Amino acid sequence: MEYLVALADERQFTRAAEVTGVSQSGLSAAIRNLEVELGTKLFTRTTRKVEPTEAGLALLPFARTMLSSATEARDAVVQVSRELAGTLRVGAEQCLGVVDVSSLLERFHRRYPRVEIAFTQAGSHELLAGVRDGDLDAAFVATPDHVGVLPRTVLGQEPVVLLCPPEHPLASRPGVDRDELGGESFIDFHPSWAVRQLNDDAFAARGVHRRVRFTVNDVHTLLDLVDRGLGVALVPRHVAAKPQAARLVAVPVAQDGAADWVVSVVTNTGERQDSPAPHLVELLDDAPVPAA
């Protein structure tokens, strides 16, 4: 049922396999077996996308309920069989896409109600400093830089795409090189955000100067400014799928050796043998697929 929900949400076998942590062939085989068991097609497949059939749409809410019930059942057992107290100090960068931090913290609180959660939202570089300094037990970040010896678990990665209004000259292009973007006006995040550093490094490596005319600290503000024609933006692919970006066009960017946008959770229990952080990380094994 997890695979069915992921495929219905992502509409693509490759992406659904990524978010469920299974091979594409394994996911495809599981869906086929379910279709054989039920005696009907659950998805229509084309070369470009996958769409649920009427039968698939009818099954989907029951699949979501089954997954939710299984999660709640596990949490209930853990709650009565384990005693955990103290404070969990955790931070996250905004709009990570590959992990739903709010949902994860809700589930942690339900499972360990005696643990007080102290949450901070900031840029990845600030969060990493907090973990290194012992001010945070765990942080969800979008950079592999400055991690050092901190324990790190990679949760997913995505390419960066160019986001622009449909009337922009680049909107009709099948793809674009960073070399072609030197004359554009950019909207980007504060330098403490990981994607800003990733963008700066990628242009510097190509020797291309770019103009960042608007610096923001909020995804929705960035999308609004792009929509108003005040500049273009380079964002992780999932940002382009947000409802607020529905009118905008996402143009693939040539990799040219540039790094992907990588999301990880880093921890630092230090001398705190009773740190709740490992119990938070273990919930990621069956965390729900986040919506755009």
mmCIF file of C-alpha atoms in Angstrom:
data_model
loop_
_atom_site.group_PDB
_atom_site.id
_atom_site.type_symbol
_atom_site.label_atom_id
_atom_site.label_comp_id
_atom_site.label_asym_id
_atom_site.label_seq_id
_atom_site.Cartn_x
_atom_site.Cartn_y
_atom_site.Cartn_z
ATOM 1 C CA MET A 1 0.000 0.000 0.000
ATOM 2 C CA GLU A 2 2.947 2.326 0.641
ATOM 3 C CA TYR A 3 4.077 1.859 -2.969
ATOM 4 C CA LEU A 4 0.565 2.500 -4.305
ATOM 5 C CA VAL A 5 0.275 5.765 -2.346
ATOM 6 C CA ALA A 6 3.734 6.927 -3.426
ATOM 7 C CA LEU A 7 3.055 6.184 -7.099
ATOM 8 C CA ALA A 8 -0.330 7.904 -6.971
ATOM 9 C CA ASP A 9 1.262 11.003 -5.430
ATOM 10 C CA GLU A 10 4.366 11.150 -7.618
ATOM 11 C CA ARG A 11 2.842 9.928 -10.935
ATOM 12 C CA GLN A 12 6.283 8.578 -11.870
ATOM 13 C CA PHE A 13 7.944 5.240 -11.097
ATOM 14 C CA THR A 14 11.429 6.711 -10.728
ATOM 15 C CA ARG A 15 10.422 9.323 -8.171
ATOM 16 C CA ALA A 16 8.100 6.930 -6.303
ATOM 17 C CA ALA A 17 10.959 4.442 -6.010
ATOM 18 C CA GLU A 18 13.224 7.167 -4.627
ATOM 19 C CA VAL A 19 10.821 8.273 -1.903
ATOM 20 C CA THR A 20 10.015 4.704 -0.812
ATOM 21 C CA GLY A 21 13.639 3.549 -0.846
ATOM 22 C CA VAL A 22 13.064 0.610 -3.190
ATOM 23 C CA SER A 23 14.354 -0.170 -6.671
ATOM 24 C CA GLN A 24 12.192 0.898 -9.593
ATOM 25 C CA SER A 25 11.849 -2.719 -10.747
ATOM 26 C CA GLY A 26 10.826 -3.781 -7.236
ATOM 27 C CA LEU A 27 8.159 -1.103 -7.012
ATOM 28 C CA SER A 28 6.853 -1.939 -10.484
ATOM 29 C CA ALA A 29 6.658 -5.642 -9.605
ATOM 30 C CA ALA A 30 4.810 -4.890 -6.355
ATOM 31 C CA ILE A 31 2.209 -2.786 -8.190
ATOM 32 C CA ARG A 32 1.750 -5.521 -10.825
ATOM 33 C CA ASN A 33 1.282 -8.163 -8.123
ATOM 34 C CA LEU A 34 -1.344 -6.011 -6.404
ATOM 35 C CA GLU A 35 -3.161 -5.541 -9.719
ATOM 36 C CA VAL A 36 -3.137 -9.312 -10.296
ATOM 37 C CA GLU A 37 -4.413 -9.920 -6.759
ATOM 38 C CA LEU A 38 -7.275 -7.454 -7.219
ATOM 39 C CA GLY A 39 -7.965 -8.468 -10.813
ATOM 40 C CA THR A 40 -7.888 -4.943 -12.224
ATOM 41 C CA LYS A 41 -5.520 -2.242 -13.420
ATOM 42 C CA LEU A 42 -4.718 0.376 -10.794
ATOM 43 C CA PHE A 43 -2.622 2.667 -13.019
ATOM 44 C CA THR A 44 -2.388 3.590 -16.690
ATOM 45 C CA ARG A 45 1.213 3.906 -17.850
ATOM 46 C CA THR A 46 2.593 6.051 -20.659
ATOM 47 C CA THR A 47 6.150 6.980 -21.597
ATOM 48 C CA ARG A 48 5.801 10.306 -19.757
ATOM 49 C CA LYS A 49 3.635 9.726 -16.683
ATOM 50 C CA VAL A 50 1.507 7.375 -14.647
ATOM 51 C CA GLU A 51 -2.144 8.032 -13.770
ATOM 52 C CA PRO A 52 -4.391 6.134 -11.325
ATOM 53 C CA THR A 53 -7.379 4.373 -12.911
ATOM 54 C CA GLU A 54 -10.848 4.639 -11.391
ATOM 55 C CA ALA A 55 -10.063 1.476 -9.435
ATOM 56 C CA GLY A 56 -6.782 2.977 -8.244
ATOM 57 C CA LEU A 57 -8.502 6.157 -7.113
ATOM 58 C CA ALA A 58 -11.138 4.097 -5.286
ATOM 59 C CA LEU A 59 -8.447 2.127 -3.441
ATOM 60 C CA LEU A 60 -6.251 5.131 -2.603
ATOM 61 C CA PRO A 61 -8.117 6.501 0.470
ATOM 62 C CA PHE A 62 -8.262 3.009 1.994
ATOM 63 C CA ALA A 63 -4.535 2.575 1.385
ATOM 64 C CA ARG A 64 -3.817 5.878 3.140
ATOM 65 C CA THR A 65 -6.023 4.841 6.073
ATOM 66 C CA MET A 66 -4.269 1.474 6.358
ATOM 67 C CA LEU A 67 -0.826 3.099 6.431
ATOM 68 C CA SER A 68 -1.946 5.664 8.980
ATOM 69 C CA SER A 69 -3.504 2.980 11.198
ATOM 70 C CA ALA A 70 -0.362 0.847 11.057
ATOM 71 C CA THR A 71 1.754 3.828 12.086
ATOM 72 C CA GLU A 72 -0.561 4.735 14.949
ATOM 73 C CA ALA A 73 -0.578 1.136 16.147
ATOM 74 C CA ARG A 74 3.223 1.008 16.297
ATOM 75 C CA ASP A 75 3.321 4.334 18.114
ATOM 76 C CA ALA A 76 0.777 3.163 20.681
ATOM 77 C CA VAL A 77 2.837 0.061 21.461
ATOM 78 C CA VAL A 78 6.034 2.085 21.811
ATOM 79 C CA GLN A 79 4.329 4.676 24.018
ATOM 80 C CA VAL A 80 3.345 2.103 26.656
ATOM 81 C CA SER A 81 6.507 0.000 26.409
ATOM 82 C CA ARG A 82 9.203 2.693 26.458
ATOM 83 C CA GLU A 83 9.762 5.528 28.872
ATOM 84 C CA LEU A 84 11.549 8.508 27.336
ATOM 85 C CA ALA A 85 11.771 11.981 28.827
ATOM 86 C CA GLY A 86 13.877 15.111 28.556
ATOM 87 C CA THR A 87 14.178 17.670 25.764
ATOM 88 C CA LEU A 88 14.682 17.186 22.046
ATOM 89 C CA ARG A 89 16.366 20.234 20.487
ATOM 90 C CA VAL A 90 15.840 20.016 16.743
ATOM 91 C CA GLY A 91 16.019 22.372 13.774
ATOM 92 C CA ALA A 92 15.210 22.337 10.074
ATOM 93 C CA GLU A 93 15.584 24.478 7.003
ATOM 94 C CA GLN A 94 12.285 25.505 5.418
ATOM 95 C CA CYS A 95 10.620 23.477 2.666
ATOM 96 C CA LEU A 96 12.932 20.467 2.435
ATOM 97 C CA GLY A 97 10.584 18.451 0.262
ATOM 98 C CA VAL A 98 11.984 14.965 0.791
ATOM 99 C CA VAL A 99 10.968 14.910 4.477
ATOM 100 C CA ASP A 100 7.877 16.310 6.194
ATOM 101 C CA VAL A 101 9.448 17.604 9.409
ATOM 102 C CA SER A 102 6.162 18.821 10.911
ATOM 103 C CA SER A 103 4.554 15.414 10.464
ATOM 104 C CA LEU A 104 7.638 13.720 11.873
ATOM 105 C CA LEU A 105 7.628 15.896 15.002
ATOM 106 C CA GLU A 106 3.905 15.295 15.476
ATOM 107 C CA ARG A 107 4.479 11.562 15.388
ATOM 108 C CA PHE A 108 7.465 11.811 17.754
ATOM 109 C CA HIS A 109 5.351 13.778 20.216
ATOM 110 C CA ARG A 110 2.569 11.208 20.011
ATOM 111 C CA ARG A 111 4.997 8.362 20.619
ATOM 112 C CA TYR A 112 7.054 10.092 23.330
ATOM 113 C CA PRO A 113 4.682 12.566 25.037
ATOM 114 C CA ARG A 114 7.032 13.153 27.989
ATOM 115 C CA VAL A 115 9.769 14.602 25.746
ATOM 116 C CA GLU A 116 9.650 18.365 25.356
ATOM 117 C CA ILE A 117 10.398 19.485 21.787
ATOM 118 C CA ALA A 118 12.329 22.713 21.207
ATOM 119 C CA PHE A 119 12.212 23.486 17.480
ATOM 120 C CA THR A 120 14.209 26.040 15.466
ATOM 121 C CA GLN A 121 13.798 26.979 11.794
ATOM 122 C CA ALA A 122 16.887 28.478 10.170
ATOM 123 C CA GLY A 123 19.285 28.143 7.255
ATOM 124 C CA SER A 124 21.312 24.943 6.972
ATOM 125 C CA HIS A 125 24.624 26.566 7.835
ATOM 126 C CA GLU A 126 23.208 28.091 11.026
ATOM 127 C CA LEU A 127 21.691 24.745 11.971
ATOM 128 C CA LEU A 128 24.956 22.875 11.456
ATOM 129 C CA ALA A 129 26.710 25.379 13.706
ATOM 130 C CA GLY A 130 24.044 24.717 16.325
ATOM 131 C CA VAL A 131 24.622 20.961 16.167
ATOM 132 C CA ARG A 132 28.409 21.347 16.306
ATOM 133 C CA ASP A 133 28.170 23.718 19.281
ATOM 134 C CA GLY A 134 25.849 21.374 21.155
ATOM 135 C CA ASP A 135 22.846 23.720 21.001
ATOM 136 C CA LEU A 136 20.862 21.268 18.838
ATOM 137 C CA ASP A 137 20.539 17.491 19.084
ATOM 138 C CA ALA A 138 19.485 17.049 15.452
ATOM 139 C CA ALA A 139 18.998 19.160 12.339
ATOM 140 C CA PHE A 140 17.485 18.583 8.914
ATOM 141 C CA VAL A 141 19.771 20.341 6.455
ATOM 142 C CA ALA A 142 20.253 20.626 2.703
ATOM 143 C CA THR A 143 24.031 20.743 2.408
ATOM 144 C CA PRO A 144 26.865 18.225 2.656
ATOM 145 C CA ASP A 145 29.316 21.017 3.531
ATOM 146 C CA HIS A 146 30.662 21.722 7.018
ATOM 147 C CA VAL A 147 29.253 18.461 8.388
ATOM 148 C CA GLY A 148 32.670 17.215 9.470
ATOM 149 C CA VAL A 149 32.467 14.151 11.725
ATOM 150 C CA LEU A 150 28.828 14.686 12.708
ATOM 151 C CA PRO A 151 26.678 11.573 12.155
ATOM 152 C CA ARG A 152 24.740 12.132 8.936
ATOM 153 C CA THR A 153 21.959 10.238 7.176
ATOM 154 C CA VAL A 154 21.103 11.225 3.593
ATOM 155 C CA LEU A 155 17.329 11.353 3.091
ATOM 156 C CA GLY A 156 17.135 12.268 -0.589
ATOM 157 C CA GLN A 157 18.385 14.514 -3.350
ATOM 158 C CA GLU A 158 17.025 16.488 -6.263
ATOM 159 C CA PRO A 159 18.390 18.495 -9.192
ATOM 160 C CA VAL A 160 18.042 22.263 -9.331
ATOM 161 C CA VAL A 161 15.711 23.751 -11.960
ATOM 162 C CA LEU A 162 15.311 27.259 -13.348
ATOM 163 C CA LEU A 163 11.979 28.799 -12.396
ATOM 164 C CA CYS A 164 10.615 31.618 -14.550
ATOM 165 C CA PRO A 165 7.289 33.114 -15.707
ATOM 166 C CA PRO A 166 5.747 31.584 -18.853
ATOM 167 C CA GLU A 167 6.382 34.805 -20.804
ATOM 168 C CA HIS A 168 10.129 34.681 -20.101
ATOM 169 C CA PRO A 169 12.291 33.951 -23.207
ATOM 170 C CA LEU A 170 13.774 30.851 -21.529
ATOM 171 C CA ALA A 171 10.401 29.360 -20.617
ATOM 172 C CA SER A 172 10.040 27.554 -23.942
ATOM 173 C CA ARG A 173 13.495 26.001 -23.820
ATOM 174 C CA PRO A 174 13.915 22.244 -23.183
ATOM 175 C CA GLY A 175 16.933 23.020 -21.017
ATOM 176 C CA VAL A 176 19.484 25.693 -20.176
ATOM 177 C CA ASP A 177 23.185 25.997 -19.279
ATOM 178 C CA ARG A 178 24.394 28.198 -16.453
ATOM 179 C CA ASP A 179 26.659 29.927 -18.998
ATOM 180 C CA GLU A 180 23.521 31.391 -20.559
ATOM 181 C CA LEU A 181 22.234 32.891 -17.304
ATOM 182 C CA GLY A 182 24.862 35.533 -16.638
ATOM 183 C CA GLY A 183 22.629 38.343 -17.856
ATOM 184 C CA GLU A 184 19.569 37.346 -15.801
ATOM 185 C CA SER A 185 18.323 38.991 -12.620
ATOM 186 C CA PHE A 186 18.033 36.420 -9.854
ATOM 187 C CA ILE A 187 15.847 35.978 -6.822
ATOM 188 C CA ASP A 188 17.591 33.774 -4.273
ATOM 189 C CA PHE A 189 17.672 32.944 -0.598
ATOM 190 C CA HIS A 190 19.859 34.354 2.151
ATOM 191 C CA PRO A 191 23.437 32.963 2.094
ATOM 192 C CA SER A 192 22.659 30.874 5.203
ATOM 193 C CA TRP A 193 20.333 28.735 3.044
ATOM 194 C CA ALA A 194 22.024 25.710 1.479
ATOM 195 C CA VAL A 195 20.579 26.222 -2.004
ATOM 196 C CA ARG A 196 22.075 29.736 -2.159
ATOM 197 C CA GLN A 197 25.548 28.356 -1.488
ATOM 198 C CA LEU A 198 24.979 25.572 -4.002
ATOM 199 C CA ASN A 199 23.975 28.128 -6.652
ATOM 200 C CA ASP A 200 26.863 30.475 -5.867
ATOM 201 C CA ASP A 201 29.377 27.620 -6.038
ATOM 202 C CA ALA A 202 27.994 26.295 -9.340
ATOM 203 C CA PHE A 203 28.286 29.691 -11.056
ATOM 204 C CA ALA A 204 31.701 30.403 -9.551
ATOM 205 C CA ALA A 205 32.980 27.056 -10.830
ATOM 206 C CA ARG A 206 31.947 28.067 -14.347
ATOM 207 C CA GLY A 207 33.363 31.568 -13.995
ATOM 208 C CA VAL A 208 29.924 33.088 -14.552
ATOM 209 C CA HIS A 209 28.929 36.230 -12.655
ATOM 210 C CA ARG A 210 25.269 36.467 -11.745
ATOM 211 C CA ARG A 211 23.221 39.255 -10.207
ATOM 212 C CA VAL A 212 21.083 38.411 -7.172
ATOM 213 C CA ARG A 213 18.777 41.421 -6.989
ATOM 214 C CA PHE A 214 16.313 40.037 -4.430
ATOM 215 C CA THR A 215 17.357 38.096 -1.323
ATOM 216 C CA VAL A 216 14.544 36.384 0.583
ATOM 217 C CA ASN A 217 14.035 34.109 3.573
ATOM 218 C CA ASP A 218 10.752 32.540 2.511
ATOM 219 C CA VAL A 219 9.862 30.163 -0.327
ATOM 220 C CA HIS A 220 6.466 31.730 -0.995
ATOM 221 C CA THR A 221 7.977 35.212 -1.267
ATOM 222 C CA LEU A 222 10.477 33.892 -3.810
ATOM 223 C CA LEU A 223 7.679 32.323 -5.879
ATOM 224 C CA ASP A 224 5.625 35.519 -5.726
ATOM 225 C CA LEU A 225 8.532 37.669 -6.935
ATOM 226 C CA VAL A 226 9.265 35.279 -9.809
ATOM 227 C CA ASP A 227 5.584 35.232 -10.751
ATOM 228 C CA ARG A 228 5.612 39.050 -10.904
ATOM 229 C CA GLY A 229 8.456 38.981 -13.425
ATOM 230 C CA LEU A 230 11.066 40.504 -11.127
ATOM 231 C CA GLY A 231 13.635 37.807 -11.783
ATOM 232 C CA VAL A 232 14.286 34.097 -12.194
ATOM 233 C CA ALA A 233 15.252 31.575 -9.532
ATOM 234 C CA LEU A 234 17.191 28.343 -9.233
ATOM 235 C CA VAL A 235 15.370 26.050 -6.827
ATOM 236 C CA PRO A 236 15.179 22.349 -5.918
ATOM 237 C CA ARG A 237 12.781 20.517 -8.204
ATOM 238 C CA HIS A 238 10.063 19.988 -5.574
ATOM 239 C CA VAL A 239 9.665 23.763 -5.064
ATOM 240 C CA ALA A 240 8.508 24.053 -8.674
ATOM 241 C CA ALA A 241 5.708 21.575 -7.880
ATOM 242 C CA LYS A 242 4.191 23.699 -5.108
ATOM 243 C CA PRO A 243 0.670 25.041 -5.785
ATOM 244 C CA GLN A 244 2.001 28.613 -5.573
ATOM 245 C CA ALA A 245 4.247 27.843 -8.555
ATOM 246 C CA ALA A 246 1.452 26.474 -10.752
ATOM 247 C CA ARG A 247 1.735 29.312 -13.318
ATOM 248 C CA LEU A 248 5.521 29.206 -13.464
ATOM 249 C CA VAL A 249 7.722 27.150 -15.773
ATOM 250 C CA ALA A 250 10.497 24.875 -14.504
ATOM 251 C CA VAL A 251 13.337 24.564 -17.025
ATOM 252 C CA PRO A 252 15.916 21.776 -16.506
ATOM 253 C CA VAL A 253 19.463 23.005 -15.867
ATOM 254 C CA ALA A 254 22.467 21.171 -17.303
ATOM 255 C CA GLN A 255 24.393 19.498 -14.488
ATOM 256 C CA ASP A 256 27.874 20.302 -15.836
ATOM 257 C CA GLY A 257 29.376 18.686 -12.767
ATOM 258 C CA ALA A 258 27.283 20.797 -10.366
ATOM 259 C CA ALA A 259 26.128 19.101 -7.206
ATOM 260 C CA ASP A 260 22.533 18.073 -6.574
ATOM 261 C CA TRP A 261 20.523 19.493 -3.688
ATOM 262 C CA VAL A 262 20.950 16.888 -0.926
ATOM 263 C CA VAL A 263 18.847 16.682 2.241
ATOM 264 C CA SER A 264 20.249 14.991 5.344
ATOM 265 C CA VAL A 265 19.638 14.713 9.047
ATOM 266 C CA VAL A 266 22.694 15.319 11.237
ATOM 267 C CA THR A 267 22.898 14.552 14.927
ATOM 268 C CA ASN A 268 25.208 15.243 17.815
ATOM 269 C CA THR A 269 24.399 13.384 21.018
ATOM 270 C CA GLY A 270 27.815 14.266 22.463
ATOM 271 C CA GLU A 271 27.916 13.278 26.107
ATOM 272 C CA ARG A 272 24.120 13.044 26.323
ATOM 273 C CA GLN A 273 23.635 9.308 26.557
ATOM 274 C CA ASP A 274 19.895 9.843 26.989
ATOM 275 C CA SER A 275 19.504 12.100 23.941
ATOM 276 C CA PRO A 276 16.115 11.613 22.224
ATOM 277 C CA ALA A 277 17.683 12.320 18.801
ATOM 278 C CA PRO A 278 18.244 8.647 17.822
ATOM 279 C CA HIS A 279 14.557 7.953 18.532
ATOM 280 C CA LEU A 280 13.601 10.766 16.153
ATOM 281 C CA VAL A 281 15.874 9.443 13.411
ATOM 282 C CA GLU A 282 14.494 5.915 13.693
ATOM 283 C CA LEU A 283 11.023 7.228 12.782
ATOM 284 C CA LEU A 284 12.371 8.192 9.352
ATOM 285 C CA ASP A 285 12.380 4.548 8.283
ATOM 286 C CA ASP A 286 8.614 4.653 7.696
ATOM 287 C CA ALA A 287 7.987 8.391 7.465
ATOM 288 C CA PRO A 288 5.163 9.414 5.103
ATOM 289 C CA VAL A 289 5.873 10.784 1.660
ATOM 290 C CA PRO A 290 5.620 14.608 1.910
ATOM 291 C CA ALA A 291 3.235 16.571 -0.282
ATOM 292 C CA ALA A 292 4.559 19.379 -2.470
#
